Short mmCIF file of N, CA and C in Angstrom, two decimals:
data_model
loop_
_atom_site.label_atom_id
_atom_site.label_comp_id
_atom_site.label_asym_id
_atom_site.label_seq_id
_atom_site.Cartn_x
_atom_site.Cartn_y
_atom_site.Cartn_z
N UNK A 197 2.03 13.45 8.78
CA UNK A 197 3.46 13.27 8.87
C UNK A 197 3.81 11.82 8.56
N UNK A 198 4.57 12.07 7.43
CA UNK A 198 5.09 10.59 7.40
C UNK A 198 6.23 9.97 8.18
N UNK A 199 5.74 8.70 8.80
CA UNK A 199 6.41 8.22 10.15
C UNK A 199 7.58 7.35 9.91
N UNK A 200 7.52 6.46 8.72
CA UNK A 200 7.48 4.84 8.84
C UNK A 200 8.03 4.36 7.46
N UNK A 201 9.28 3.55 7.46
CA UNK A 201 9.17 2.82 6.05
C UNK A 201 9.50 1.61 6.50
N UNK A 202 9.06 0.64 5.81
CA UNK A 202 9.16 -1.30 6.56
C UNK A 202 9.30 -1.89 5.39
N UNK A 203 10.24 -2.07 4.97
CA UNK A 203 10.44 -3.30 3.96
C UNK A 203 10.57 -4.75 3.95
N UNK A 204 9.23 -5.03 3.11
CA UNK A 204 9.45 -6.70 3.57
C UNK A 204 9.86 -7.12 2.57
N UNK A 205 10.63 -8.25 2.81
CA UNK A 205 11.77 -8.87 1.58
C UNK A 205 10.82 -10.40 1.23
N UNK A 206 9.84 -10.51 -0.18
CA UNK A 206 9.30 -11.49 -0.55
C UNK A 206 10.58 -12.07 -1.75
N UNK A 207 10.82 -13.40 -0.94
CA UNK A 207 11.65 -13.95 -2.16
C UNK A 207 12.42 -15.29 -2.24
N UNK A 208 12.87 -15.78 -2.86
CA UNK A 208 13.29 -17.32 -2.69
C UNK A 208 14.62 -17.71 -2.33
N UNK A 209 15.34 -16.26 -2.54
CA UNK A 209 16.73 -16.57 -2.09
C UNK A 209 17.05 -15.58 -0.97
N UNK A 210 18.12 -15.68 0.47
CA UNK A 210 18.73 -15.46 1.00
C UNK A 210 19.30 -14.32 0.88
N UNK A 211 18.54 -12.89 1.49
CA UNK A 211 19.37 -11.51 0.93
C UNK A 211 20.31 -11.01 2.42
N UNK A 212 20.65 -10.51 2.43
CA UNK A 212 21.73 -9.65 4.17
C UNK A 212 20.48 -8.68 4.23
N UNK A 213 20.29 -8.04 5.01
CA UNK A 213 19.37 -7.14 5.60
C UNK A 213 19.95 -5.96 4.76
N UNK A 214 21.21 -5.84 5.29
CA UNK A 214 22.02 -4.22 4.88
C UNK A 214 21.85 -4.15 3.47
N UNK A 215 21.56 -5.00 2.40
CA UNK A 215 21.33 -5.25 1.01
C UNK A 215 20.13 -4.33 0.47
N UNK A 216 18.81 -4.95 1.55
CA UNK A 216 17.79 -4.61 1.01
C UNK A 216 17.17 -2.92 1.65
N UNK A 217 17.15 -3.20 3.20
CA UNK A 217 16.57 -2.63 4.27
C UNK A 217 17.20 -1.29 4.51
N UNK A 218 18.79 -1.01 4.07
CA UNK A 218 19.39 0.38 4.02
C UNK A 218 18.81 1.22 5.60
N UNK A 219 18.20 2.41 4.91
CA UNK A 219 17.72 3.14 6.29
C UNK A 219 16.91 2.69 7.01
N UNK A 220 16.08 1.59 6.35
CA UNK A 220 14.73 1.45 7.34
C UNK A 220 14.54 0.73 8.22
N UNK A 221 13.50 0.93 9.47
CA UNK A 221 13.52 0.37 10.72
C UNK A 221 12.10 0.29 11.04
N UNK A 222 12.41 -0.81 11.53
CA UNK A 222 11.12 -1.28 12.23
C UNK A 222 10.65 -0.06 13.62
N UNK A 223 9.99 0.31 14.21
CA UNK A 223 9.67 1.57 15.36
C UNK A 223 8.04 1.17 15.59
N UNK A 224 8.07 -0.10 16.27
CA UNK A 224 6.60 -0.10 17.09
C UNK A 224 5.76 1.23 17.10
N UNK A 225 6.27 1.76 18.22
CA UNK A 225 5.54 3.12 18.86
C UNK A 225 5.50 3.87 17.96
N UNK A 226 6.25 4.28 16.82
CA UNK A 226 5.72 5.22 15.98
C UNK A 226 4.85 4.63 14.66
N UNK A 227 4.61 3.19 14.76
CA UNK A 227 3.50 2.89 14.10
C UNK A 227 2.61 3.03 14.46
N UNK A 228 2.61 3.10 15.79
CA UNK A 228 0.97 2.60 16.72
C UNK A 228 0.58 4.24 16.59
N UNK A 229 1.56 4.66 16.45
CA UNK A 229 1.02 6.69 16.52
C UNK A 229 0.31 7.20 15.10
N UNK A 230 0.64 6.26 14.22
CA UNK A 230 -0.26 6.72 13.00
C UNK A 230 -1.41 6.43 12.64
N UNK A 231 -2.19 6.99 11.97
CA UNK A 231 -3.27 6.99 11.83
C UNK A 231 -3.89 6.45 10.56
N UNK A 232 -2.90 6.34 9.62
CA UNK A 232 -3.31 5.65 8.18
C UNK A 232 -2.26 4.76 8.13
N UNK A 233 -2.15 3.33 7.67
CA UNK A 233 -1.27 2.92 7.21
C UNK A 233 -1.24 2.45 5.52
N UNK A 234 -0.57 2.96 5.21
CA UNK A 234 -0.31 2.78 3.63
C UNK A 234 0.60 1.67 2.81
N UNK A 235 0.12 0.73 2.79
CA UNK A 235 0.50 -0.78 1.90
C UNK A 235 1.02 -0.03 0.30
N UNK A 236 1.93 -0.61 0.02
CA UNK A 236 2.82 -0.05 -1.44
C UNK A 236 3.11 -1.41 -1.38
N UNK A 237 2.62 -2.18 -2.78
CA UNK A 237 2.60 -3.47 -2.94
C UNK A 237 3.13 -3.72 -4.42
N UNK A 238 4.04 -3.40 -4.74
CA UNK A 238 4.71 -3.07 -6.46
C UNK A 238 4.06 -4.67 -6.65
N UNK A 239 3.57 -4.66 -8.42
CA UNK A 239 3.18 -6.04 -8.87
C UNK A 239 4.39 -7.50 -8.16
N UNK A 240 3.84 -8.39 -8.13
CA UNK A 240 3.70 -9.58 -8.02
C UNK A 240 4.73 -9.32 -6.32
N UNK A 241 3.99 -8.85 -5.55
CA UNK A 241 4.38 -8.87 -4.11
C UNK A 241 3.43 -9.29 -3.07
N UNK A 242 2.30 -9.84 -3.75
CA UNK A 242 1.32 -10.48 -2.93
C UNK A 242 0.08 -9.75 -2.55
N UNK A 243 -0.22 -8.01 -3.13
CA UNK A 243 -0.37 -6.82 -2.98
C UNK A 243 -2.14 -7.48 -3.31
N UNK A 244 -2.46 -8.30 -4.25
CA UNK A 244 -4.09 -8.79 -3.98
C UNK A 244 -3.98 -9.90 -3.27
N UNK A 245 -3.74 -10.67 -3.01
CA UNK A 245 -3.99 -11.58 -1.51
C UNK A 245 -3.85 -10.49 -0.10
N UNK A 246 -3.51 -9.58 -0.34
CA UNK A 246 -3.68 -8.76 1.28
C UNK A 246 -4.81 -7.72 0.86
N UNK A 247 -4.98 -7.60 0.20
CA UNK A 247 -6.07 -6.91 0.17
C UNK A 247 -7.88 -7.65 -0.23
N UNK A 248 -7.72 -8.72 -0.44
CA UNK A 248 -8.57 -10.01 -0.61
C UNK A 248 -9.29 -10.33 1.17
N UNK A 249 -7.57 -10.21 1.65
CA UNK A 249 -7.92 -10.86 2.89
C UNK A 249 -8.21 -9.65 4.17
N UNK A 250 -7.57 -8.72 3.50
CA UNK A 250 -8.72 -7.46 4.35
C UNK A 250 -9.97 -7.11 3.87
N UNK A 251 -10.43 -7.30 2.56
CA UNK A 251 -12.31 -7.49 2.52
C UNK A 251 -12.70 -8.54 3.48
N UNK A 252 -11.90 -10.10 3.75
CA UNK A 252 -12.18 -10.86 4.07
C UNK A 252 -12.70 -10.73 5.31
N UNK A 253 -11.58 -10.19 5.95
CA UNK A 253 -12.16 -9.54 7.57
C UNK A 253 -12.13 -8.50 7.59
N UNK A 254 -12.70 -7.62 6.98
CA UNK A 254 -13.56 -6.52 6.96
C UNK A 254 -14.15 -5.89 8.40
N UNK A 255 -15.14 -7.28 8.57
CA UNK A 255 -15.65 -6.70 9.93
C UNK A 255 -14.40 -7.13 11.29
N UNK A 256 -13.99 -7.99 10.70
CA UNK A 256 -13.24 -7.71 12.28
C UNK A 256 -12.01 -6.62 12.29
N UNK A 257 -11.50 -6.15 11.30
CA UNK A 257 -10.38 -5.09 11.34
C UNK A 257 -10.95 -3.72 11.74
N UNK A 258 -12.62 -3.93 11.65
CA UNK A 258 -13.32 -2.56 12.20
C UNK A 258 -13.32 -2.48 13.53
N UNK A 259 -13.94 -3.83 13.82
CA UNK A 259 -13.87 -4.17 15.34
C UNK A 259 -12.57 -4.02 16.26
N UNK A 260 -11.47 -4.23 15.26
CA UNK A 260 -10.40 -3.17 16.22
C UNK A 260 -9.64 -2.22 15.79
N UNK A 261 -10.90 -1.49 15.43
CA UNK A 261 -10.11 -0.16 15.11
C UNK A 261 -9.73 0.16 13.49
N UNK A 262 -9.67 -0.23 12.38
CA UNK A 262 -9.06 -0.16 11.79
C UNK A 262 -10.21 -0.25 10.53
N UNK A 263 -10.48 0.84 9.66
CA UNK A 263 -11.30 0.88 8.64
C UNK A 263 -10.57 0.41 6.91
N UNK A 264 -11.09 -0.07 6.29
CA UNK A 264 -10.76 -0.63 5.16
C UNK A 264 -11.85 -0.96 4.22
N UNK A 265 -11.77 -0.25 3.29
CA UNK A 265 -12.69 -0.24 2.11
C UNK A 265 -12.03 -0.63 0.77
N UNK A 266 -12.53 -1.98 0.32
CA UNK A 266 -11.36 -2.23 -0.80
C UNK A 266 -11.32 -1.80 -2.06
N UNK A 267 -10.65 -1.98 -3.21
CA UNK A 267 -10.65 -1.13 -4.24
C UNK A 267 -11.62 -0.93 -5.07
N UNK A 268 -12.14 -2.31 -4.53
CA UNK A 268 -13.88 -2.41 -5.54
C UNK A 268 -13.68 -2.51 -7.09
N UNK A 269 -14.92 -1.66 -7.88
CA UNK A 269 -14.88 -1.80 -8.91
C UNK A 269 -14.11 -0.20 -9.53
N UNK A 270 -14.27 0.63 -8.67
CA UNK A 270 -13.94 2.56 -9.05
C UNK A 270 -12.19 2.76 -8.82
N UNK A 271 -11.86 1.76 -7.95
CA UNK A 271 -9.94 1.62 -7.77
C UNK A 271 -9.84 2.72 -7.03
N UNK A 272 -10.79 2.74 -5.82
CA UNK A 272 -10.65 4.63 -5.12
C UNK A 272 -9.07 4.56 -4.75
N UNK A 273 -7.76 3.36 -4.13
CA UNK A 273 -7.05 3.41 -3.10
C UNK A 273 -5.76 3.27 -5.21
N UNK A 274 -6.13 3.33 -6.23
CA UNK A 274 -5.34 3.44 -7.18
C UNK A 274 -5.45 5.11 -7.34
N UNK A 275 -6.91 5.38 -8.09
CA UNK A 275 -6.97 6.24 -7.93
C UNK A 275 -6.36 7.91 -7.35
N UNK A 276 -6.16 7.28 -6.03
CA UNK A 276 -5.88 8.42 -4.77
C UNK A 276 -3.64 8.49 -5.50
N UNK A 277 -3.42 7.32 -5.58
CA UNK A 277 -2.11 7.21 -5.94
C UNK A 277 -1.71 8.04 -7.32
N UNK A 278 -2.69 7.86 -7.74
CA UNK A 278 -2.49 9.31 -9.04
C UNK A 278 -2.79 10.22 -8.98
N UNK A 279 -3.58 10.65 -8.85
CA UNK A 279 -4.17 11.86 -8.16
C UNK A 279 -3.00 12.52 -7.40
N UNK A 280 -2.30 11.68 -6.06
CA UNK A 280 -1.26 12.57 -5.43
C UNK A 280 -0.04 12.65 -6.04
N UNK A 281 0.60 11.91 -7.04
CA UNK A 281 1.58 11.42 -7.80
C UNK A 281 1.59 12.71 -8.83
N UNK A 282 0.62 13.43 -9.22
CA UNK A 282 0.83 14.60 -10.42
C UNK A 282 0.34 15.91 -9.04
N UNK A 283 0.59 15.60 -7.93
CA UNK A 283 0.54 16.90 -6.96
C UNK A 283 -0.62 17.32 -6.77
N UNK A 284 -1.63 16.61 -6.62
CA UNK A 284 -3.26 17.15 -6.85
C UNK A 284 -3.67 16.91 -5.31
N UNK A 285 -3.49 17.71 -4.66
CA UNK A 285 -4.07 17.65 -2.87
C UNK A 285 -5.29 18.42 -2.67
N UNK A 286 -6.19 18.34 -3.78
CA UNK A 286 -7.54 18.98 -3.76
C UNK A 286 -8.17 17.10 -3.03
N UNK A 287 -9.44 17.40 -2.47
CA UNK A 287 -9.76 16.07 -1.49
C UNK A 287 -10.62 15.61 -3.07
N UNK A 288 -10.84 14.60 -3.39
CA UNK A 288 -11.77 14.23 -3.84
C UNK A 288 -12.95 13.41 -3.66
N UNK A 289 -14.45 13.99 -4.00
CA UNK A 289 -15.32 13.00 -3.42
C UNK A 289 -15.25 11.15 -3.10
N UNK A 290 -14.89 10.81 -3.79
CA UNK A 290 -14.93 9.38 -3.71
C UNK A 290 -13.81 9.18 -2.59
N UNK A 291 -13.10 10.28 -1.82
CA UNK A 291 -12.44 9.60 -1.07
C UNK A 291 -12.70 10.45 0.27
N UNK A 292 -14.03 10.31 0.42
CA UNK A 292 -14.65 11.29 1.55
C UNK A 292 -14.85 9.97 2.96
N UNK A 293 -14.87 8.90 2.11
CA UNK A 293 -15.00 8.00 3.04
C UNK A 293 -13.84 7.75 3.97
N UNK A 294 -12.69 7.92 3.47
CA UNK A 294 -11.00 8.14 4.14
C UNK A 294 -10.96 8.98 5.43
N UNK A 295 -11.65 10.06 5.08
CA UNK A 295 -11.55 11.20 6.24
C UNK A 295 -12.68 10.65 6.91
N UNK A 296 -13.69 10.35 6.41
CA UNK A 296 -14.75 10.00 7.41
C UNK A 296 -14.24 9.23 8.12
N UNK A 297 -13.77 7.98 7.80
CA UNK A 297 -12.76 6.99 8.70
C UNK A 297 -11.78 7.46 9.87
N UNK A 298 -11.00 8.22 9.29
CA UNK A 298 -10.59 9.02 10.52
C UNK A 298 -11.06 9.47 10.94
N UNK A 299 -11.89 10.73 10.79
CA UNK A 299 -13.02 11.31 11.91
C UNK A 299 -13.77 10.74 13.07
N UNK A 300 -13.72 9.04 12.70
CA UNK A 300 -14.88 8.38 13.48
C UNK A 300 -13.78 7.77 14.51
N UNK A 301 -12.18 7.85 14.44
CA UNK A 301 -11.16 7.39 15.12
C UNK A 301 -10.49 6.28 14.74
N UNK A 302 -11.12 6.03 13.72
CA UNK A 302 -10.39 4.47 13.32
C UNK A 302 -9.87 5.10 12.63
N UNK A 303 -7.95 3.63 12.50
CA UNK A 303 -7.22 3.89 11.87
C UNK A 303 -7.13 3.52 10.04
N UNK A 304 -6.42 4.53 9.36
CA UNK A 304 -7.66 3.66 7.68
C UNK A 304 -6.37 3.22 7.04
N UNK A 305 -6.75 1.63 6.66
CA UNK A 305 -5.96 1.26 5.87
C UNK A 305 -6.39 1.36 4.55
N UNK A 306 -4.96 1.79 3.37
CA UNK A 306 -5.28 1.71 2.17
C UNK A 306 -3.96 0.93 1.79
N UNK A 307 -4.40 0.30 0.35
CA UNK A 307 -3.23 -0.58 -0.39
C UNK A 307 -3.78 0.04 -1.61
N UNK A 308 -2.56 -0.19 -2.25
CA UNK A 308 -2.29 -0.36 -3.77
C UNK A 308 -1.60 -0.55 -4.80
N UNK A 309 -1.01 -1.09 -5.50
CA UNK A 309 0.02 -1.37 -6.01
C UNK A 309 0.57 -0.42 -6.81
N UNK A 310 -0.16 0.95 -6.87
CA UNK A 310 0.07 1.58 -7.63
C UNK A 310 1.08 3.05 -7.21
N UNK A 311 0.83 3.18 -5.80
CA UNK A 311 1.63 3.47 -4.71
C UNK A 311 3.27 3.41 -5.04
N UNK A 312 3.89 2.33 -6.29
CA UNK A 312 4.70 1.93 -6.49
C UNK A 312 5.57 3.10 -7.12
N UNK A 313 5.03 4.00 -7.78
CA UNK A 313 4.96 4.89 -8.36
C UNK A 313 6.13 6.42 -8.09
N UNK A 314 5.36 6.27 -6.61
CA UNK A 314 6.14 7.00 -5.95
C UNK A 314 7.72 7.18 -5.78
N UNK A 315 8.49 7.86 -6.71
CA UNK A 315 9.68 7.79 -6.92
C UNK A 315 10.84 8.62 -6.12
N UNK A 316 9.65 9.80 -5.88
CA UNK A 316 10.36 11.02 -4.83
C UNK A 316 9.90 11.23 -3.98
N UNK A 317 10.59 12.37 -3.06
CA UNK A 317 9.96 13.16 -2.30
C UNK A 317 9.02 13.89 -2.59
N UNK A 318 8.40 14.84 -3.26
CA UNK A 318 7.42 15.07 -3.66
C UNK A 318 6.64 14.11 -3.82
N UNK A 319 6.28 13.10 -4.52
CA UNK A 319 4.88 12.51 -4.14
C UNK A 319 4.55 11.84 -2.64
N UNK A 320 5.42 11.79 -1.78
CA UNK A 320 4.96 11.46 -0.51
C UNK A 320 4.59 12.61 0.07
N UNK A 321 5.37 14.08 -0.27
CA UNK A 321 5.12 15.37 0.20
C UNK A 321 3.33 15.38 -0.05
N UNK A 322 2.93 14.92 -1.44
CA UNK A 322 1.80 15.46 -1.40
C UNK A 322 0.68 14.40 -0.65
N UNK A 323 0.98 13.84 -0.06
CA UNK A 323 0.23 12.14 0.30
C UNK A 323 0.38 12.76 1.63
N UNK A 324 0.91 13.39 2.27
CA UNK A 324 1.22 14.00 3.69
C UNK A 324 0.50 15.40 3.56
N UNK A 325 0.36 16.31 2.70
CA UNK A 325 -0.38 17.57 2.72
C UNK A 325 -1.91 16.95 2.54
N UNK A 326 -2.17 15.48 1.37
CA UNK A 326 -3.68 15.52 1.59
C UNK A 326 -3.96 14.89 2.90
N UNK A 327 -3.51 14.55 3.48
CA UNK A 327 -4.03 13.48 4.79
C UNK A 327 -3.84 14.82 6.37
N UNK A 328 -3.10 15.04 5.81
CA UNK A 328 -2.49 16.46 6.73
C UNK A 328 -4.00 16.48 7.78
N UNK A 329 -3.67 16.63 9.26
CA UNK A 329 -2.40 16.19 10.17
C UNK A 329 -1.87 14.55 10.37
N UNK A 330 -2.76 14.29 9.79
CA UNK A 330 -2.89 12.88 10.13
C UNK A 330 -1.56 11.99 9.69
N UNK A 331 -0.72 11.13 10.68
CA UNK A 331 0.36 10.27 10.86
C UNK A 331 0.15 9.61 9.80
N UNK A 332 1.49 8.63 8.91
CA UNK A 332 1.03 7.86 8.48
C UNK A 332 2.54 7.07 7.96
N UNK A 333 1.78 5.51 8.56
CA UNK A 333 2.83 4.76 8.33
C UNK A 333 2.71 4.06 7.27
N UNK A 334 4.11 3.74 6.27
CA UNK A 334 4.27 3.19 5.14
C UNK A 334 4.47 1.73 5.11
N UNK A 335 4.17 0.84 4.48
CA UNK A 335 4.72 -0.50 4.63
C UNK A 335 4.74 -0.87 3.33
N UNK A 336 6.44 -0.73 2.78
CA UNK A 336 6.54 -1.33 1.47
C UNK A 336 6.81 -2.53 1.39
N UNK A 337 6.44 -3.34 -0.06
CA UNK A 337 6.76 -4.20 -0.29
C UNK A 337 8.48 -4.33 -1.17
N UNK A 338 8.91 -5.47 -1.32
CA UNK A 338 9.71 -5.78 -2.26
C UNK A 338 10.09 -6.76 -2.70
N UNK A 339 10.43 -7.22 -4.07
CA UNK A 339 10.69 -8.69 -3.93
C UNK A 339 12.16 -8.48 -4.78
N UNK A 340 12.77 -9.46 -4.55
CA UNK A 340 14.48 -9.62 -5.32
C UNK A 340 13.97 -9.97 -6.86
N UNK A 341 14.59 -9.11 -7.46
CA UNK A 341 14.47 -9.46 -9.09
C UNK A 341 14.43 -10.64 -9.80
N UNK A 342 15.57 -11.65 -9.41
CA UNK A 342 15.08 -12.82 -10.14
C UNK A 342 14.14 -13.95 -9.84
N UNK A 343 13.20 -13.33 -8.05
CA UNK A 343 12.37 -14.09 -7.95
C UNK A 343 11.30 -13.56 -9.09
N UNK A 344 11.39 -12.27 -9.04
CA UNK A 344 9.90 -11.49 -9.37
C UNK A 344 9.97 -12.01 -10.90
N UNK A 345 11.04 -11.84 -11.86
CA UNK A 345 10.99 -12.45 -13.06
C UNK A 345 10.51 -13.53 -13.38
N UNK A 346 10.97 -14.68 -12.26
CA UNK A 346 10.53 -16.21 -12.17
C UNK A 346 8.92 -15.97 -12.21
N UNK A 347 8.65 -15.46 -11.01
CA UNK A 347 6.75 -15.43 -10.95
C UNK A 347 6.01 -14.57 -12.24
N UNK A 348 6.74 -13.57 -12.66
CA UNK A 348 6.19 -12.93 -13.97
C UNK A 348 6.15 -14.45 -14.72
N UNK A 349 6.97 -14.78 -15.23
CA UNK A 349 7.15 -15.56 -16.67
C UNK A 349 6.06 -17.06 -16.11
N UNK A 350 5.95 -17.61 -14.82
CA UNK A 350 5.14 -18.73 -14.37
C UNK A 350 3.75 -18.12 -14.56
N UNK A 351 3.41 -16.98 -14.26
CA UNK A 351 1.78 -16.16 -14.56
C UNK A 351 1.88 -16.22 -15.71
N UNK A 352 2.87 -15.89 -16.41
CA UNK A 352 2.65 -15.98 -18.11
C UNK A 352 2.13 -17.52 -18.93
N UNK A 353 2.82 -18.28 -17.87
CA UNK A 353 3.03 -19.41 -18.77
C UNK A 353 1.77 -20.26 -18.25
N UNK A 354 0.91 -20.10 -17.13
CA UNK A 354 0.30 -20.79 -16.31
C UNK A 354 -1.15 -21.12 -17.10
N UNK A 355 -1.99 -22.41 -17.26
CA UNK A 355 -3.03 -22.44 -18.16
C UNK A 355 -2.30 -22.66 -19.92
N UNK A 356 -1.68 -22.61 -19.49
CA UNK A 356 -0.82 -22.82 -21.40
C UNK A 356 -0.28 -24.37 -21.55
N UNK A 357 -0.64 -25.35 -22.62
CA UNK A 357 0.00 -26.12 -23.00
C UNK A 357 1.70 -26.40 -23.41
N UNK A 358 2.09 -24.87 -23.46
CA UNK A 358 3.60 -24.30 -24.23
C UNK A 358 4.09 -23.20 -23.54
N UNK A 359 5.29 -23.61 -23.58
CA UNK A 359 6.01 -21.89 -23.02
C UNK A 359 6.05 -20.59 -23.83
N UNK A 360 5.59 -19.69 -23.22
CA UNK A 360 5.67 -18.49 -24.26
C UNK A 360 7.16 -17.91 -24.08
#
């Protein structure tokens, strides 16, 4: 069951809450009730520095509770985002380790930027039938457009003698 949407506002200028945040709410207790939490990190939202820094502490996010396996070299946590995105709730091997994670009681975090994707109801429908019963809270990212343009065109230009 999906529990949870949290929008965090990455950006350089000053937005109103009611702008960005619309329906969504922060709900402690019904985060702490889920069992997966799912990072949706649309490009340039910081989406590999949090996932850098959960390999980083790896072992201690196990140590409380909380399993995380990062995308590696196979992209299992991209992967899984396509896979449910064209309605495919068959389990697939490479993501046997997910359920194992839950099984063992820890809660499993996955990220991906690819998560971004998700445009409807139906693809969360099917992200809730594969995880099924299992809770799961969302934590999107977002950033205001003319920051995200600014940081596109500075990655572009960065290492260059000239502006492209």
């Amino acid at each position: 069951m999906l529990i949870l949407l949290l929008i965090v506002i990455l950006s350089t200028s000053v937005l109103g809450e009611d702008n960005v945040l619309g329906e969504a709410k922060w709900n402690n207790k019904e985060f702490q009730k889920a069992n997966i939490v799912l990072h949706v990190g649309p490009h340039k939202t910081a989406t590999t520095h949090i996932q850098q820094t959960f390999e980083k502490y790896q072992q201690e996010l196990s140590e409380a509770g909380y399993c995380w396996r990062g995308n590696g070299l196979k992209k299992e946590h991209h992967n899984l985002a396509v896979h449910l995105y064209f309605n495919r709730t068959n389990r697939l091997p490479e993501h046997q380790y997910m359920f194992d994670c839950l099984e063992s009681g820890q809660k499993l975090l996955i990220s991906s930027e690819t998560f971004a994707i998700f445009a409807n109801q139906g693809s969360f429908d099917s992200l809730n039938k594969y995880f099924h019963p299992h809770k799961i809270a969302v934590v999107a990212a977002y950033r205001e457009p003319l920051s995200l343009f600014y940081s596109i065109y500075t990655e572009v230009n960065k290492n260059k003698d000239y502006a492209t």
